[in-house]
C-alpha cells in the first residue's frame, strides 16, 4: 500500500479532527442532544464540510481507519501463515496502530456504538461492510473470487470473536494491552473451541 500524498493526509487529519470534536460533544451533551451544526462549529468547519467527510451523524462515530490497516496486513502477511493467523495478526496490528492519546476516544466511540440504538444499528451495517472489505484480501491470498462466501463467513467469525473482546473492554474500561489480550483470547476460541 502506497503512502498517501500530502493532500490526502490533510484530508485524513481533518476527518479525524472532526471525529474527535464530535465524540467529545457526544460524551458531554449526549448523542441525541448534539447537532451536526454544533460539531461543525467545534471543528471550525461548515456543516456542508462536515457532510463532505461523513455522510451522516452516525458515520462520525462509526468510521475509522482500522479496516484499511487490517486489509493491508492481510495482504502483506507471510504466504505460509494459515488464515486464522493472518487475520489474528491483522486485527492485533490494527490495535497496535492506536496512538496512546487516541485510546480514550476509541473507547468512547465503542461505548457510544453499544449504548445508542441508532449507532448500534448503523454499526451492524458497517460491520457487514467491513466483513466484505476484509474478505477480499483473504480471498486474494487463497486464489478465490473477491466475494467468496467462505472467506466472508470466516472473516465474520473472526469479527464476531473480536467483538466479544471489545464488549468486555467497553464494560471494564481496561487498557489497550488488555483489549489486545482479550481479542487474542477470543480469536483462539475459533481455533481451539471453548
Tab-separated table of C-alpha atoms in Angstrom:
chain	number	residue	atom	x	y	z
A	1	UNK	CA	0.000	0.000	0.000
A	2	UNK	CA	1.491	3.315	-1.021
A	3	UNK	CA	1.742	6.176	1.409
A	4	UNK	CA	-0.935	8.867	0.918
A	5	UNK	CA	0.131	12.210	-0.528
A	6	UNK	CA	0.102	15.496	1.372
A	7	UNK	CA	-3.402	16.442	0.239
A	8	UNK	CA	-4.825	13.075	1.302
A	9	UNK	CA	-3.006	13.240	4.649
A	10	UNK	CA	-4.524	16.697	5.284
A	11	UNK	CA	-7.986	15.363	4.457
A	12	UNK	CA	-7.481	12.426	6.822
A	13	UNK	CA	-6.251	14.746	9.562
A	14	UNK	CA	-9.351	16.921	9.115
A	15	UNK	CA	-11.630	13.848	9.134
A	16	UNK	CA	-10.242	12.554	12.425
A	17	UNK	CA	-10.233	16.045	13.982
A	18	UNK	CA	-13.950	16.365	13.181
A	19	UNK	CA	-14.498	12.948	14.753
A	20	UNK	CA	-12.599	13.930	17.914
A	21	UNK	CA	-14.753	17.047	18.351
A	22	UNK	CA	-17.923	15.055	17.719
A	23	UNK	CA	-17.072	12.354	20.255
A	24	UNK	CA	-16.156	14.959	22.864
A	25	UNK	CA	-19.535	16.670	22.353
A	26	UNK	CA	-21.440	13.365	22.402
A	27	UNK	CA	-19.840	12.458	25.722
A	28	UNK	CA	-20.502	15.922	27.189
A	29	UNK	CA	-24.032	16.535	25.879
A	30	UNK	CA	-25.332	13.151	24.786
A	31	UNK	CA	-25.554	11.810	21.259
A	32	UNK	CA	-29.136	12.880	20.543
A	33	UNK	CA	-28.649	16.368	22.015
A	34	UNK	CA	-25.635	17.105	19.806
A	35	UNK	CA	-26.250	18.530	16.336
A	36	UNK	CA	-24.110	18.465	13.217
A	37	UNK	CA	-24.053	22.261	13.423
A	38	UNK	CA	-22.511	22.086	16.915
A	39	UNK	CA	-19.913	19.591	15.722
A	40	UNK	CA	-19.075	21.787	12.730
A	41	UNK	CA	-18.739	24.845	14.955
A	42	UNK	CA	-16.430	22.996	17.372
A	43	UNK	CA	-14.307	21.757	14.454
A	44	UNK	CA	-14.316	25.234	12.850
A	45	UNK	CA	-15.847	24.000	9.616
A	46	UNK	CA	-19.191	24.482	7.929
A	47	UNK	CA	-21.963	21.875	8.172
A	48	UNK	CA	-21.560	21.258	4.429
A	49	UNK	CA	-17.871	20.469	5.026
A	50	UNK	CA	-18.917	18.003	7.736
A	51	UNK	CA	-21.035	16.187	5.146
A	52	UNK	CA	-18.104	16.038	2.723
A	53	UNK	CA	-16.296	13.900	5.292
A	54	UNK	CA	-19.210	11.996	6.850
A	55	UNK	CA	-22.493	11.171	5.116
A	56	UNK	CA	-24.431	11.045	8.397
A	57	UNK	CA	-24.083	11.952	12.049
A	58	UNK	CA	-23.845	8.217	12.805
A	59	UNK	CA	-20.852	7.849	10.480
A	60	UNK	CA	-18.778	10.309	12.514
A	61	UNK	CA	-18.788	7.706	15.304
A	62	UNK	CA	-18.706	4.543	13.188
A	63	UNK	CA	-15.987	5.313	10.647
A	64	UNK	CA	-12.348	4.625	11.413
A	65	UNK	CA	-9.109	3.798	9.647
A	66	UNK	CA	-8.627	0.301	11.033
A	67	UNK	CA	-10.197	-1.699	8.182
A	68	UNK	CA	-7.559	-0.299	5.827
A	69	UNK	CA	-4.794	-1.261	8.250
A	70	UNK	CA	-6.185	-4.789	8.609
A	71	UNK	CA	-6.640	-5.262	4.855
A	72	UNK	CA	-3.060	-4.132	4.265
A	73	UNK	CA	-1.792	-6.534	6.940
A	74	UNK	CA	-3.751	-9.425	5.403
A	75	UNK	CA	-2.172	-8.690	2.028
A	76	UNK	CA	1.393	-8.489	3.309
A	77	UNK	CA	1.314	-11.413	5.777
A	78	UNK	CA	3.784	-14.226	5.050
A	79	UNK	CA	2.407	-16.658	2.470
A	80	UNK	CA	2.850	-19.703	4.728
A	81	UNK	CA	0.598	-18.428	7.538
A	82	UNK	CA	-2.793	-20.142	7.905
A	83	UNK	CA	-5.873	-17.892	7.511
A	84	UNK	CA	-6.591	-17.583	11.240
A	85	UNK	CA	-3.039	-16.405	11.970
A	86	UNK	CA	-3.227	-13.934	9.082
A	87	UNK	CA	-6.447	-12.424	10.398
A	88	UNK	CA	-5.316	-12.535	14.041
A	89	UNK	CA	-2.129	-10.647	13.175
A	90	UNK	CA	-4.065	-8.119	11.096
A	91	UNK	CA	-6.506	-7.393	13.919
A	92	UNK	CA	-3.801	-7.151	16.568
A	93	UNK	CA	-1.619	-4.895	14.391
A	94	UNK	CA	-4.614	-2.586	13.839
A	95	UNK	CA	-4.850	-2.167	17.625
A	96	UNK	CA	-1.110	-1.508	17.823
A	97	UNK	CA	-1.587	1.459	15.473
A	98	UNK	CA	-3.824	3.193	18.007
A	99	UNK	CA	-1.866	6.062	19.463
A	100	UNK	CA	-1.936	6.078	23.295
A	101	UNK	CA	-3.580	9.518	23.117
A	102	UNK	CA	-6.386	8.021	20.971
A	103	UNK	CA	-7.287	5.187	23.333
A	104	UNK	CA	-9.883	7.082	25.355
A	105	UNK	CA	-11.613	8.325	22.205
A	106	UNK	CA	-11.676	4.809	20.709
A	107	UNK	CA	-13.198	3.526	23.960
A	108	UNK	CA	-15.774	6.343	23.989
A	109	UNK	CA	-16.724	5.621	20.364
A	110	UNK	CA	-17.139	1.929	21.176
A	111	UNK	CA	-19.323	2.760	24.173
A	112	UNK	CA	-21.491	5.035	22.049
A	113	UNK	CA	-21.910	2.278	19.456
A	114	UNK	CA	-23.097	-0.185	22.077
A	115	UNK	CA	-25.299	2.272	24.017
A	116	UNK	CA	-27.054	4.450	21.393
A	117	UNK	CA	-29.726	2.482	19.468
A	118	UNK	CA	-29.221	4.402	16.189
A	119	UNK	CA	-25.477	3.785	16.369
A	120	UNK	CA	-25.949	0.123	17.211
A	121	UNK	CA	-27.967	-0.342	14.011
A	122	UNK	CA	-25.504	1.666	11.915
A	123	UNK	CA	-22.547	-0.243	13.379
A	124	UNK	CA	-24.195	-3.527	12.341
A	125	UNK	CA	-24.378	-2.249	8.755
A	126	UNK	CA	-20.781	-1.061	8.987
A	127	UNK	CA	-19.695	-4.430	10.349
A	128	UNK	CA	-21.170	-6.172	7.296
A	129	UNK	CA	-19.286	-3.721	5.052
A	130	UNK	CA	-16.076	-4.432	6.987
A	131	UNK	CA	-16.537	-8.185	6.663
A	132	UNK	CA	-16.954	-7.925	2.885
A	133	UNK	CA	-13.998	-5.493	2.650
A	134	UNK	CA	-11.642	-7.693	4.705
A	135	UNK	CA	-12.715	-10.875	2.938
A	136	UNK	CA	-11.358	-9.544	-0.373
A	137	UNK	CA	-7.629	-9.645	0.540
A	138	UNK	CA	-8.131	-13.013	2.249
A	139	UNK	CA	-9.800	-14.367	-0.896
A	140	UNK	CA	-6.898	-12.970	-2.975
A	141	UNK	CA	-4.429	-14.881	-0.769
A	142	UNK	CA	-6.410	-18.081	-1.247
A	143	UNK	CA	-6.908	-17.643	-5.002
A	144	UNK	CA	-10.664	-17.264	-4.688
A	145	UNK	CA	-13.108	-14.689	-6.085
A	146	UNK	CA	-13.378	-11.428	-4.114
A	147	UNK	CA	-16.943	-12.206	-2.967
A	148	UNK	CA	-16.135	-15.763	-1.805
A	149	UNK	CA	-18.792	-16.834	0.715
A	150	UNK	CA	-16.449	-18.943	2.837
A	151	UNK	CA	-13.934	-16.096	3.170
A	152	UNK	CA	-16.730	-13.734	4.207
A	153	UNK	CA	-18.049	-16.291	6.720
A	154	UNK	CA	-14.547	-16.793	8.142
A	155	UNK	CA	-13.928	-13.048	8.489
A	156	UNK	CA	-17.400	-12.744	10.046
A	157	UNK	CA	-16.480	-15.365	12.653
A	158	UNK	CA	-13.254	-13.507	13.449
A	159	UNK	CA	-15.057	-10.159	13.697
A	160	UNK	CA	-17.662	-11.758	15.977
A	161	UNK	CA	-14.913	-13.098	18.235
A	162	UNK	CA	-13.217	-9.693	18.250
A	163	UNK	CA	-16.475	-8.012	19.281
A	164	UNK	CA	-16.683	-10.333	22.272
A	165	UNK	CA	-13.320	-8.991	23.489
A	166	UNK	CA	-14.322	-5.411	22.706
A	167	UNK	CA	-17.515	-5.718	24.742
A	168	UNK	CA	-15.511	-6.726	27.817
A	169	UNK	CA	-13.227	-3.737	27.193
A	170	UNK	CA	-16.202	-1.385	26.890
A	171	UNK	CA	-17.720	-2.668	30.140
A	172	UNK	CA	-14.491	-2.654	32.139
A	173	UNK	CA	-12.648	0.259	30.510
A	174	UNK	CA	-9.339	-1.589	30.684
A	175	UNK	CA	-6.140	-0.511	28.968
A	176	UNK	CA	-5.226	-1.201	25.360
A	177	UNK	CA	-2.904	-4.074	26.252
A	178	UNK	CA	-5.775	-5.873	27.934
A	179	UNK	CA	-8.105	-5.370	24.960
A	180	UNK	CA	-5.477	-6.916	22.658
A	181	UNK	CA	-5.198	-9.864	25.053
A	182	UNK	CA	-8.994	-10.214	25.178
A	183	UNK	CA	-9.232	-10.158	21.389
A	184	UNK	CA	-6.374	-12.646	21.022
A	185	UNK	CA	-8.112	-14.945	23.512
A	186	UNK	CA	-11.440	-14.569	21.694
A	187	UNK	CA	-9.816	-15.448	18.369
A	188	UNK	CA	-8.138	-18.502	19.880
A	189	UNK	CA	-11.604	-19.929	20.530
A	190	UNK	CA	-12.111	-20.175	16.750
A	191	UNK	CA	-9.080	-22.462	16.517
A	192	UNK	CA	-9.361	-24.324	19.813
A	193	UNK	CA	-13.047	-24.308	20.685
A	194	UNK	CA	-14.374	-23.384	24.135
